[in-house]
CSV table of C-alpha atoms and ligand atoms in Angstrom, one decimal:
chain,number,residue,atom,x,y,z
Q,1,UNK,CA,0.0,0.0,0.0
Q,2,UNK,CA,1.5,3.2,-0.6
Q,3,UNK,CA,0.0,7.1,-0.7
Q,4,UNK,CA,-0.3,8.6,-3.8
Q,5,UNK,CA,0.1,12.1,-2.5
Q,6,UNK,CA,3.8,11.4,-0.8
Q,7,UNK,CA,6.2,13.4,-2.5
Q,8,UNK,CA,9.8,11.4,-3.7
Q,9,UNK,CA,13.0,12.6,-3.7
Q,10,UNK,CA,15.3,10.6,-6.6
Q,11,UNK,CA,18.7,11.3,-5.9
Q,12,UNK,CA,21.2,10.2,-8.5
Q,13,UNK,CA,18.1,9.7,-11.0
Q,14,UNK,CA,20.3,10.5,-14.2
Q,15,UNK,CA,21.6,7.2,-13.6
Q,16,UNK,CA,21.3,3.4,-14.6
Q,17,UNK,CA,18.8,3.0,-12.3
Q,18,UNK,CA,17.4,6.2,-11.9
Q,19,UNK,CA,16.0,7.3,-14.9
Q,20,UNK,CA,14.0,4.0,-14.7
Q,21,UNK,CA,12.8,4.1,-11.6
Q,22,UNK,CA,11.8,8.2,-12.2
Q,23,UNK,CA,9.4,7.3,-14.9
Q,24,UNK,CA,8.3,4.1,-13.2
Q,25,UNK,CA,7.2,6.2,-10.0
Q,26,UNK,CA,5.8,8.7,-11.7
Q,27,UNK,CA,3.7,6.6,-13.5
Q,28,UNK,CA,2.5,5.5,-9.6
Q,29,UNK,CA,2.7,8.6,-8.1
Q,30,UNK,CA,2.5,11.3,-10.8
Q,31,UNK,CA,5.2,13.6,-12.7
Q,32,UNK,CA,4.7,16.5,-10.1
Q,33,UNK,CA,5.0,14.5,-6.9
Q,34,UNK,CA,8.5,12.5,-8.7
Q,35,UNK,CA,11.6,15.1,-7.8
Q,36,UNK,CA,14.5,14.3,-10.2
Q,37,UNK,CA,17.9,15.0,-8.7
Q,38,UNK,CA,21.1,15.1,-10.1
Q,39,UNK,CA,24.9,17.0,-10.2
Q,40,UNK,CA,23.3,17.9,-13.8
Q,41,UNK,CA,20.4,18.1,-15.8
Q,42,UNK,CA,18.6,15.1,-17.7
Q,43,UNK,CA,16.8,15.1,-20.9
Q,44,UNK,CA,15.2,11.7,-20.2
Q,45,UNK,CA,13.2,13.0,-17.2
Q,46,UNK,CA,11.8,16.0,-18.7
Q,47,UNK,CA,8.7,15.7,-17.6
Q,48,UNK,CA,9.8,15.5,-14.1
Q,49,UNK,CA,11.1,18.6,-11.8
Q,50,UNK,CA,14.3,19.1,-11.6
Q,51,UNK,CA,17.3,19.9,-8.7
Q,52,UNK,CA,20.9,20.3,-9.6
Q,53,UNK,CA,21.8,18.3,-6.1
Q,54,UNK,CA,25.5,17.2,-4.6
Q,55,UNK,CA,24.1,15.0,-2.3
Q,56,UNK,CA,27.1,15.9,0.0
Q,57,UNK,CA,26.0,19.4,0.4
Q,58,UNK,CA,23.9,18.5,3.6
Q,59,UNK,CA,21.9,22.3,3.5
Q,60,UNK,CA,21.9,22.2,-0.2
Q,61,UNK,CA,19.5,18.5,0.2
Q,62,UNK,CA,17.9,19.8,3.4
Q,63,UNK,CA,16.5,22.9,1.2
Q,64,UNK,CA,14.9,20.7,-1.6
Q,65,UNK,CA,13.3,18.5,1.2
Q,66,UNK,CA,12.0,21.1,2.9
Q,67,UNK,CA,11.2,23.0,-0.4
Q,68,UNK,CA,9.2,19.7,-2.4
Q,69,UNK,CA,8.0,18.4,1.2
Q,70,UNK,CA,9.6,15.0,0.3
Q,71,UNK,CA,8.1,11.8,1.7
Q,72,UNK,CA,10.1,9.4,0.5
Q,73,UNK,CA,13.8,9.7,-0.9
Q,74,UNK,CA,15.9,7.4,-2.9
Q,75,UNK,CA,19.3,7.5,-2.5
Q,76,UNK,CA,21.1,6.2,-5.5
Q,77,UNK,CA,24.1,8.4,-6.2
Q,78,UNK,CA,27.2,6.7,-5.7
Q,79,UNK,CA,30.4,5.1,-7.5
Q,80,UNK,CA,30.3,1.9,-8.8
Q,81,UNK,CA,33.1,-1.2,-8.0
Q,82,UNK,CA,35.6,-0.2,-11.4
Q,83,UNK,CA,35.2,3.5,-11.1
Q,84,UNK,CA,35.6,2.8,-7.4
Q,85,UNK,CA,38.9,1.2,-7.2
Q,86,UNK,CA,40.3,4.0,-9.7
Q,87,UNK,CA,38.9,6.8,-7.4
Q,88,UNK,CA,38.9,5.4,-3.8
Q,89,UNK,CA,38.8,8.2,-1.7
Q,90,UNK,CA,35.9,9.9,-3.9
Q,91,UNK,CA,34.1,6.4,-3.7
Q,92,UNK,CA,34.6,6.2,0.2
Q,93,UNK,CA,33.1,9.9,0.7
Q,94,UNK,CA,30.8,9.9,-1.7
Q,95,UNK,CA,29.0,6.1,-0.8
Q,96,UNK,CA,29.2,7.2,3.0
Q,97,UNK,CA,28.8,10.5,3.2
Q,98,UNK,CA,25.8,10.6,1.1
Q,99,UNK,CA,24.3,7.9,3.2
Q,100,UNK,CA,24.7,9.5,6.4
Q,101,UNK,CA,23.1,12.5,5.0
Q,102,UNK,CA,20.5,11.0,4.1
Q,103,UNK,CA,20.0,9.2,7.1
Q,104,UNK,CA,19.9,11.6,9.2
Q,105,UNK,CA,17.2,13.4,7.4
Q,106,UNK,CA,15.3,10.6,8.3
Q,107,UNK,CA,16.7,10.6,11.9
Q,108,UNK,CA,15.3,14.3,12.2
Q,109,UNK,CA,12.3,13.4,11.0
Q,110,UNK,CA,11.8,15.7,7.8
Q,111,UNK,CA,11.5,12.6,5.8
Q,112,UNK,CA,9.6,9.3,6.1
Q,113,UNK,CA,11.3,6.9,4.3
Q,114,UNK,CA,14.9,6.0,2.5
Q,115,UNK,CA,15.7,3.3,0.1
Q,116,UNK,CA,19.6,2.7,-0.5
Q,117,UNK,CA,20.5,-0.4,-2.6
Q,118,UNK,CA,23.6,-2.5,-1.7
Q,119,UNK,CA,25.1,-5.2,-3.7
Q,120,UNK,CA,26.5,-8.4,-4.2
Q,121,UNK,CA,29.7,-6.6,-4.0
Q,122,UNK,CA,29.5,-6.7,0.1
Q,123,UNK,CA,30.8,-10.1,-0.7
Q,124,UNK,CA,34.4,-11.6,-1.1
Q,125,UNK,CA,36.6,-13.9,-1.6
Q,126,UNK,CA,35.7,-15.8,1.3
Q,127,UNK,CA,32.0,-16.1,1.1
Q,128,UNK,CA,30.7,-19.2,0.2
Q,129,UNK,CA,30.2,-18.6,-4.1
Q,130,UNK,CA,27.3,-20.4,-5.2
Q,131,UNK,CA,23.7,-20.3,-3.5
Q,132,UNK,CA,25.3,-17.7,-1.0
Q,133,UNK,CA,22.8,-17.3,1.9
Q,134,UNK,CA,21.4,-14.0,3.5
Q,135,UNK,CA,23.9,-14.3,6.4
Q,136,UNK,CA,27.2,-15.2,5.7
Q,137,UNK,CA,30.7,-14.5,5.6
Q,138,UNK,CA,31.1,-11.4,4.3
Q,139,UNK,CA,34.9,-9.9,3.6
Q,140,UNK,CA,34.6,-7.6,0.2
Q,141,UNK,CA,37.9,-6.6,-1.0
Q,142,UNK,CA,36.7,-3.1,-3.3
Q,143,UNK,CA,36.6,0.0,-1.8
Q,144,UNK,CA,32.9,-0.4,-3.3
Q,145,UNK,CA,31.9,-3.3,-1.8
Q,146,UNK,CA,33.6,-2.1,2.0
Q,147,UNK,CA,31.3,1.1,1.3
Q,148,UNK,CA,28.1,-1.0,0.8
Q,149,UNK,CA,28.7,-3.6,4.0
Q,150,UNK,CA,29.5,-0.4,6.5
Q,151,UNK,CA,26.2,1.0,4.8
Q,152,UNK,CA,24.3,-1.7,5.4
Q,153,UNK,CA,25.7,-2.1,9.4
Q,154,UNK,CA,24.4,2.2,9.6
Q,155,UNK,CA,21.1,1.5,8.1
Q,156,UNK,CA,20.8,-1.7,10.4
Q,157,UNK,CA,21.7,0.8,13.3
Q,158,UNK,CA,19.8,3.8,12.0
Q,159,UNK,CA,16.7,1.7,12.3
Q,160,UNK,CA,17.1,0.2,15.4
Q,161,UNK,CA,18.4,3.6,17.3
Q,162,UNK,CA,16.6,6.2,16.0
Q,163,UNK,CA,13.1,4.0,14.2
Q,164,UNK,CA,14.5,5.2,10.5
Q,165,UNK,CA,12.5,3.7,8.4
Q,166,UNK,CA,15.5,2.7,5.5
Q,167,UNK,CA,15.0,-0.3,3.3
Q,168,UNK,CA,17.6,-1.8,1.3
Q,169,UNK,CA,18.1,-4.6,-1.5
Q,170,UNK,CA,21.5,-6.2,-2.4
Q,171,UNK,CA,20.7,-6.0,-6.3
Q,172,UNK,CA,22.8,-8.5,-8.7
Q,173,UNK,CA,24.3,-6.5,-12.0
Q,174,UNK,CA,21.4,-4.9,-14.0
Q,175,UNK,CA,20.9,-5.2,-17.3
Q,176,UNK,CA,18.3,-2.7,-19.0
Q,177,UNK,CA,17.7,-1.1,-22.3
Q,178,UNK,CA,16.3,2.3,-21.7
Q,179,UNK,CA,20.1,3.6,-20.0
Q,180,UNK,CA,23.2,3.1,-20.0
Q,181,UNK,CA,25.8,1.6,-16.9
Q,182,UNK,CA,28.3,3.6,-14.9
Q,183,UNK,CA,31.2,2.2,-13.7
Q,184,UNK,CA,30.1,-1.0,-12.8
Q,185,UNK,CA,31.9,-4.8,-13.6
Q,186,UNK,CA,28.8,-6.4,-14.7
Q,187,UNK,CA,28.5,-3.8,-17.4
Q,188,UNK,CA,29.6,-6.0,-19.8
Q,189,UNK,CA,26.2,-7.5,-19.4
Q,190,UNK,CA,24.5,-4.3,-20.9
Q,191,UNK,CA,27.4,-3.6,-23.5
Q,192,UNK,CA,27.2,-7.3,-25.1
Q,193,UNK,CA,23.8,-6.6,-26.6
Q,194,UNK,CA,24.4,-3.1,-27.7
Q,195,UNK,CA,27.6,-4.2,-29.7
Q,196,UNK,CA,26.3,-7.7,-30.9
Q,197,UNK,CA,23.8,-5.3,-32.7
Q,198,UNK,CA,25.9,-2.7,-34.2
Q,199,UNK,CA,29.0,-4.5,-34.7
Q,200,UNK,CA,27.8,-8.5,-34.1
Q,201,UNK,CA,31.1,-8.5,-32.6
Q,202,UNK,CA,31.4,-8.7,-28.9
Q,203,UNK,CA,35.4,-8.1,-27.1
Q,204,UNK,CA,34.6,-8.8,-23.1
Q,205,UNK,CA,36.9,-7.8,-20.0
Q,206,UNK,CA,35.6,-10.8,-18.1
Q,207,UNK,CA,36.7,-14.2,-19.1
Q,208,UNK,CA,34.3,-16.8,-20.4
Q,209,UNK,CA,33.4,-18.7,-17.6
Q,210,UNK,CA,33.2,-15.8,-14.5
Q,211,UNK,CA,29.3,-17.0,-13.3
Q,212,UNK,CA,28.2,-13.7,-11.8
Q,213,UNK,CA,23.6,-13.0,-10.9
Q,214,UNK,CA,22.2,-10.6,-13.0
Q,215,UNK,CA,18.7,-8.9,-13.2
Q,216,UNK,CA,16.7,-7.3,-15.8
Q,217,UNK,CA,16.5,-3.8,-14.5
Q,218,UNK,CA,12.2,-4.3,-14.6
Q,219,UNK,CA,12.6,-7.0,-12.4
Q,220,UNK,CA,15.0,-4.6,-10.3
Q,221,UNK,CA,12.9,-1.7,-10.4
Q,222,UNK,CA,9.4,-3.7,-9.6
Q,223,UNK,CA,11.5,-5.1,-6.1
Q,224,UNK,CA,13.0,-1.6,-5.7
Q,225,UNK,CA,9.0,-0.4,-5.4
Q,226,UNK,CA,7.6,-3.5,-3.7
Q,227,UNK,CA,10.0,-3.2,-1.1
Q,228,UNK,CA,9.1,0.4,-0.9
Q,229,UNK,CA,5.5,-0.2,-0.8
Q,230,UNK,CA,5.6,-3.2,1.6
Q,231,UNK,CA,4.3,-3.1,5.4
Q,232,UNK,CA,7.0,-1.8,8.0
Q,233,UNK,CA,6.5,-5.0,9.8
Q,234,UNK,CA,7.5,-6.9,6.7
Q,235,UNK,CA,11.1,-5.5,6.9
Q,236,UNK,CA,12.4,-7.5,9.0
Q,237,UNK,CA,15.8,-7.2,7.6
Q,238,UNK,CA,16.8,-3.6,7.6
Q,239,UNK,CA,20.4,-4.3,6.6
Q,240,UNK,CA,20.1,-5.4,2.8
Q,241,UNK,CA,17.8,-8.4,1.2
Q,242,UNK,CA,19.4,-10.7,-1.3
Q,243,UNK,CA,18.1,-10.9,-4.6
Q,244,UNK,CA,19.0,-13.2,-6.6
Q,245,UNK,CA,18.3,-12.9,-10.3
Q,246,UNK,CA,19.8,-14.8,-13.0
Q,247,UNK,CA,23.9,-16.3,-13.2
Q,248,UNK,CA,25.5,-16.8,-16.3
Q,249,UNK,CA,29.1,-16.4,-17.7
Q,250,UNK,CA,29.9,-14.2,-20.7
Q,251,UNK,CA,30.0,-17.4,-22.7
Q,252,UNK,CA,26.0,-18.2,-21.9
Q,253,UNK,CA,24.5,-14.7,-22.4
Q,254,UNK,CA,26.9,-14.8,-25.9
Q,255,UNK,CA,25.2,-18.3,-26.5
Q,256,UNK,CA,21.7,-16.9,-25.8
Q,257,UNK,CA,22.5,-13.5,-28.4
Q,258,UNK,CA,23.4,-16.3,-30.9
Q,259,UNK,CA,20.1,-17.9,-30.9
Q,260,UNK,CA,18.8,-14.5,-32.6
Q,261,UNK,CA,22.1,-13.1,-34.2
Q,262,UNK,CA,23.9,-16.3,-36.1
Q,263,UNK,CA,26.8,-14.1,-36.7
Q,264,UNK,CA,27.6,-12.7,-33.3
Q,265,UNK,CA,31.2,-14.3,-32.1
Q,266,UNK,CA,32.4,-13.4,-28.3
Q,267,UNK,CA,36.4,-12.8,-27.3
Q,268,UNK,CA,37.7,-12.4,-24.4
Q,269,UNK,CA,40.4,-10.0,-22.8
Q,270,UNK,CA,40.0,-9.6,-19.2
Q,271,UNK,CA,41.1,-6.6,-17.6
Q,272,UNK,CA,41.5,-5.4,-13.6
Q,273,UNK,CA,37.7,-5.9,-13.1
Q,274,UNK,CA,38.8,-9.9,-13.6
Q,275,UNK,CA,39.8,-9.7,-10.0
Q,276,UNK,CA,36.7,-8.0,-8.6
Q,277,UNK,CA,34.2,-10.2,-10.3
Q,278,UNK,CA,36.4,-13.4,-9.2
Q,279,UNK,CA,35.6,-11.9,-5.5
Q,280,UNK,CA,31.4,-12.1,-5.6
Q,281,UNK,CA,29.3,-14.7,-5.4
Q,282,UNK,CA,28.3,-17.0,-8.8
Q,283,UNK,CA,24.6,-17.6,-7.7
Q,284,UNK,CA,22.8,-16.0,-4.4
Q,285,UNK,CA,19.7,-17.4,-2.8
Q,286,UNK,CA,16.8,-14.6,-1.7
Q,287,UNK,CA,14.8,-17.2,0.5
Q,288,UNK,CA,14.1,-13.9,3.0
Q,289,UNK,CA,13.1,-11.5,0.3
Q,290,UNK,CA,10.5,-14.6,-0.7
Q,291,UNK,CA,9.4,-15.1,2.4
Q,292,UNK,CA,9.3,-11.5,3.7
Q,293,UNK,CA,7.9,-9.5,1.4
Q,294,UNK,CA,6.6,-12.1,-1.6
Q,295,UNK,CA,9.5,-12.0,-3.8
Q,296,UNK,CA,9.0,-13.0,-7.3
Q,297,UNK,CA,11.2,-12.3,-10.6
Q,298,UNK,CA,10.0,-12.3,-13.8
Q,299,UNK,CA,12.8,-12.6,-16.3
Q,300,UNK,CA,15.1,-15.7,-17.2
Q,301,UNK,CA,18.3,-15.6,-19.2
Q,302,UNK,CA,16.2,-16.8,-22.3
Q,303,UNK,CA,13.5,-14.1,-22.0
Q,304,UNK,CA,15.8,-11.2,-20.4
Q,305,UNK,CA,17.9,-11.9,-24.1
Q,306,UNK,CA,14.9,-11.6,-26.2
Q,307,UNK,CA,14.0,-8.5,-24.0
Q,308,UNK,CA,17.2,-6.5,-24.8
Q,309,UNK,CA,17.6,-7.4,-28.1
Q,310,UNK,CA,14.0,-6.7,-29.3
Q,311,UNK,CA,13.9,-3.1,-27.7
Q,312,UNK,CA,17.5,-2.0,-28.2
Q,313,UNK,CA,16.8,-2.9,-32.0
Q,314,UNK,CA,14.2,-0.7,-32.1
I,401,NAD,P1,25.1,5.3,-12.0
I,401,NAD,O1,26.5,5.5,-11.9
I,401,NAD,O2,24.5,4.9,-13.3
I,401,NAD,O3,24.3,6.6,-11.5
I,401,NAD,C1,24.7,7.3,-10.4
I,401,NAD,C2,24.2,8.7,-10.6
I,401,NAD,O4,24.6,9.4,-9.4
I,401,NAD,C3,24.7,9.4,-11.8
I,401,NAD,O5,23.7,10.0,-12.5
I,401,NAD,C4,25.6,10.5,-11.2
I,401,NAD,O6,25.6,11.7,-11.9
I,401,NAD,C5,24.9,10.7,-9.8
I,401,NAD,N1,25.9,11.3,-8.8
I,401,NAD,C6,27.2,11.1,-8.7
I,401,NAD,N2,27.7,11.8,-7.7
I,401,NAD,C7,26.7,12.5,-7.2
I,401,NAD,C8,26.6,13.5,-6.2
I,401,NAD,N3,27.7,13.9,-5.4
I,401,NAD,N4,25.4,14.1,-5.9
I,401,NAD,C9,24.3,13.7,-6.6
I,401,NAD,N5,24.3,12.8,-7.6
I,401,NAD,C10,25.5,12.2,-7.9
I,401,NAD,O7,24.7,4.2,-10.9
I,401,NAD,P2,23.5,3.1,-10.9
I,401,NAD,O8,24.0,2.0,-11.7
I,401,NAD,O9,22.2,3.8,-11.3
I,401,NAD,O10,23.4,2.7,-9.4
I,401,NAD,C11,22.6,3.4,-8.5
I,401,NAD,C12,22.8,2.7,-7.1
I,401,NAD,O11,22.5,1.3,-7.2
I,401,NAD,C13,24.2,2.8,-6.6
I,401,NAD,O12,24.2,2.9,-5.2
I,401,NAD,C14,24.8,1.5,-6.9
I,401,NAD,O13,25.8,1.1,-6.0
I,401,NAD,C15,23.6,0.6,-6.8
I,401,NAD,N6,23.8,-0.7,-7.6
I,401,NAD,C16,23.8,-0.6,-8.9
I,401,NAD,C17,23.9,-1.8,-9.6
I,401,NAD,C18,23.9,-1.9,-11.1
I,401,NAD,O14,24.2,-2.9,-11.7
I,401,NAD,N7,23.6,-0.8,-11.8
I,401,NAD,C19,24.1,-3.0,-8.9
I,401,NAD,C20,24.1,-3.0,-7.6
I,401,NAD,C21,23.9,-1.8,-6.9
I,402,LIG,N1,26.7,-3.7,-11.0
I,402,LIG,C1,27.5,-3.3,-9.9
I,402,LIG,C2,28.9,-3.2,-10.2
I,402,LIG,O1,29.4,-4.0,-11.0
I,402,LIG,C3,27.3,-4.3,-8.7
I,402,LIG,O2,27.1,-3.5,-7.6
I,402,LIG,O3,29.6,-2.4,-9.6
């Protein structure tokens, strides 16, 4: 159940995820009550109000609360595990910082509700790889990754200290159609299809068999709302639910584009994000997300591939 007349507050919305989670809440909630926020302007959501926002300006975000009478924010700005690693201290301030400022809006009580996504990348090396559970062993090596666990541990303790009402999901890599990735190492995922269209030629920085969980960005955007939308007392986990979406390896998803594209051949030259992917889990189990808050994906490997090559074509 949600109310139509909250006002939400999308910060980072000129992102991956953002621009479609802008339009998809405003087809919910309305244009007028969906607040785009961004370092700079973005023709996608121009049906949406703008603010030119750095979320680490904590006066600059307290303004445009107070000015929209926000609700609800969503808290998306952030670096990504490659850009990450190249620009640690920036990833470390800007993945914390923001987060805390947020927060704390919260804590004062001039908003209601915050939604932060996580990762897989809060795992490493030493997590168990394939069907890793909900609680676990949990030692990420990226500057990324450390920036998403301590998030999750503040949201945990934001919650049960001061009642902040923060909801989290650890999404897989998202693949979409509608916008493009930034920073990320699953982004070969997203790349693949645009080049196996243009060029039918695909080079990859991971190597053919690195199993990482995927999602289609609707599935990732429906959880991103349901969780949203869901009864407080459904929460129950208010550091960060496991989804698990879909694993493959370069060398499936290039199988699957091959089913519609004959032609399309697949080489491999791994770079530094090699390591980083070799430190997250291959497949992750979301038994609480089920069980919590009725969990359901939509899209397989088969239908994600039809998906992206259909509308990218067009
Ligand atoms: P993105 O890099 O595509 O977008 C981030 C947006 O934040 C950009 O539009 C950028 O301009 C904006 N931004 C950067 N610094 C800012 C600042 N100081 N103030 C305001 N805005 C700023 O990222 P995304 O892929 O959309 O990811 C959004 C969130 O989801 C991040 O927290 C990311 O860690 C998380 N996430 C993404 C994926 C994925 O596959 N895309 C997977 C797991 C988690
Ligand atoms: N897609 C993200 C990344 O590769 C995972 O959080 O950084």
């Amino acid at each position: 159940m949600y109310n139509k007349e909250d006002k939400i507050l999308i910060i980072g919305a000129g992102g991956q995820i953002g621009i479609e989670l802008t339009q998809e809440l405003s087809l919910l909630y309305g244009s007028s009550n969906v607040i785009a926020a961004d370092l700079k302007p973005i023709p996608a959501l121009s049906n949406n109000a703008f603010e030119t926002l750095d979320v680490l300006d904590k006066n600059a975000l307290l303004n445009i609360v107070k000015k929209h009478d926000i609700a609800h924010v969503y808290l998306l700005a952030a670096l990504l595990s490659a850009t990450g690693e190249q620009k640690p201290d920036l990833a470390w301030k800007l993945n914390m910082e923001g987060l805390f400022n947020v927060l704390d809006l919260a804590k004062e009580k001039h908003i209601k509700r915050v939604y932060w996504p996580s990762s897989i990348a809060v795992f490493g090396p030493t997590t168990p790889r394939v069907n890793t559970p909900q609680f676990t062993v949990m030692e990420p090596t990226t500057v990324y990754g450390i920036s998403k666990q301590a998030g999750e541990r503040w949201c945990e303790w934001y919650f049960n200290k001061h009642g902040v009402d923060v909801r989290s999901l650890r999404y897989p890599g998202l693949i979409g159609w509608k916008s493009a990735p930034g920073g990320g190492t699953t982004d070969y995922a997203v790349h693949i299809f645009h080049e196996a269209l243009k060029h039918k030629k695909y080079e990859c920085f991971l190597s053919e068999n690195t199993a990482l969980p995927m999602m289609h960005m609707e599935d990732a955007i429906r959880a991103t709302i349901e969780i949203m939308h869901a009864p407080s007392e459904n929460i129950k986990i208010r550091g960060s639910y496991n989804l698990a979406g879909i694993s493959f390896t370069p060398a499936q998803i290039a199988a699957e584009i091959k089913n519609h594209i004959p032609e399309f051949t697949i080489s491999y030259k791994p770079d530094f994000r090699q390591q980083i992917a070799d430190s997250w889990p291959q497949s992750i189990l979301e038994d609480r997300a089920k069980k919590d808050w009725n969990w359901s994906a939509k899209y397989n490997i088969s239908s994600l591939t039809e998906d992206m090559l259909k509308n990218l074509a067009q």
